[in-house]
């Protein structure tokens, strides 16, 4: 019997060092790790010890004998990876990360943001130094996209928050929630109270379609929609027109698949989750029967991962529709698929599309329709979106990369709701260098770089604002380790100026500037109140979705 990694895998690689026979791949040191969809266990080497199960923060690992029907295919998915990448034992000794000697005193670090990148960085610092961490966020709640971005029907992914809660029990970390850096406290003031300031503020804006009619009512970003159904207080009052029978999502990454599921799954299923009450009420009244997902390139280049694509097959009352003609490949894509060395995940992605195309729809079911090689050219309507015009694309190889090039073949989709999901971009941070082209803070392995290319003393960066919007939640763990390596190296090397003010001075300053600051006790009160409200309804929690209610709950 072997253990199997499944769809929930967050890629944070916590399980890798725990395996006594080194049978989990790819490892963070391997080139494949940067692009892998998930991690895999070699069934021929696994000794059934279960160490990886205990280490997994999102409960993604199961004994092969305990796999549910919806996860059974992952037994073969894990095995297929090792058929393509035979396991080679790694005899290199594990290298312990550098630690800050205690004789250097307490390292003080302010972390701006409280999402996964920030929390992984905080956890790493707590393990590797005598440290005081101040975790800032402008919202009254921590955990960023874990709370406000992960789909409500993916509770396993949200469970990574439990890892952070456990690590943050010590007073060495203090929550500074409902505090906006740049408004209630400046960057220079942060540096005056800490050895280092680490920005982990994510990529807050979405990319635009750049087509006529994009600003019509009925056209929104998927970012807004996701934040709305997850109860983000900035978006709780948004309204989305669900009166029509068709919605169109532009872009086909995992976020697009999340949105498609939420729009089509039975609301009674969502009622068991932590979805916001206002969203659940709206979805119960929704008339949407079909969601069309548009991708500008072909099925091999689709941005979704094969585990998330596979999961759609198990939605009750929902058919996945693909026209077999959509799966005709261009010569370059066909050659890639026919290559004996093709990655199993890529072959699986295409195989799944073929299976969906061959399946017979069930009368009365809702539909998620995948269209490939199409790009919107305009949104049209009288005062609101009523249709999306598109052009069909051809794939053309340019410098070894397959690019979508528009053709003269066009079409129209009638719809009253268009959600764009074509990527994210970081925003500038006050008083910090910024690369407008890439939408990131310029850095070298997490050290922020000034205009002259040299490190800015005491300023660091992690997460999407560091590397761009790539990877999943667990990707931030390796990313944050790299940043913390540089920070501790600079502290040990005497490159960080000693803070002028201590924690008590910071607390006094914030008490004056932001009396409604929320600390550990306030967050615990919010968390417990939401969970208590959820118990009676058989839900994990019922979220407070307004600042007023959150602040009231924080005060008990």
Short mmCIF file of C-alpha atoms in Angstrom, two decimals, residues 141 147 231 523-535 539-545 550 553:
data_model
loop_
_atom_site.label_atom_id
_atom_site.label_comp_id
_atom_site.label_asym_id
_atom_site.label_seq_id
_atom_site.Cartn_x
_atom_site.Cartn_y
_atom_site.Cartn_z
CA UNK A 141 -8.64 39.70 9.42
CA UNK A 147 -9.79 33.70 3.49
CA UNK A 231 -17.11 38.03 1.94
CA UNK A 523 -8.81 38.38 15.75
CA UNK A 524 -9.52 35.44 18.06
CA UNK A 525 -12.84 37.04 18.99
CA UNK A 526 -13.79 37.47 15.31
CA UNK A 527 -12.69 33.94 14.48
CA UNK A 528 -14.63 32.37 17.34
CA UNK A 529 -17.77 34.43 16.70
CA UNK A 530 -17.81 33.36 13.03
CA UNK A 531 -17.31 29.71 13.95
CA UNK A 532 -20.03 29.86 16.58
CA UNK A 533 -22.43 31.35 14.04
CA UNK A 534 -21.58 28.53 11.65
CA UNK A 535 -22.25 25.71 14.10
CA UNK A 539 -21.08 25.35 8.31
CA UNK A 540 -17.39 25.94 9.13
CA UNK A 541 -18.15 29.60 9.81
CA UNK A 542 -20.46 32.46 8.88
CA UNK A 543 -18.31 35.40 7.89
CA UNK A 544 -18.77 38.98 8.96
CA UNK A 545 -18.61 40.95 5.73
CA UNK A 550 -15.87 42.90 12.13
CA UNK A 553 -16.96 41.24 16.86
#
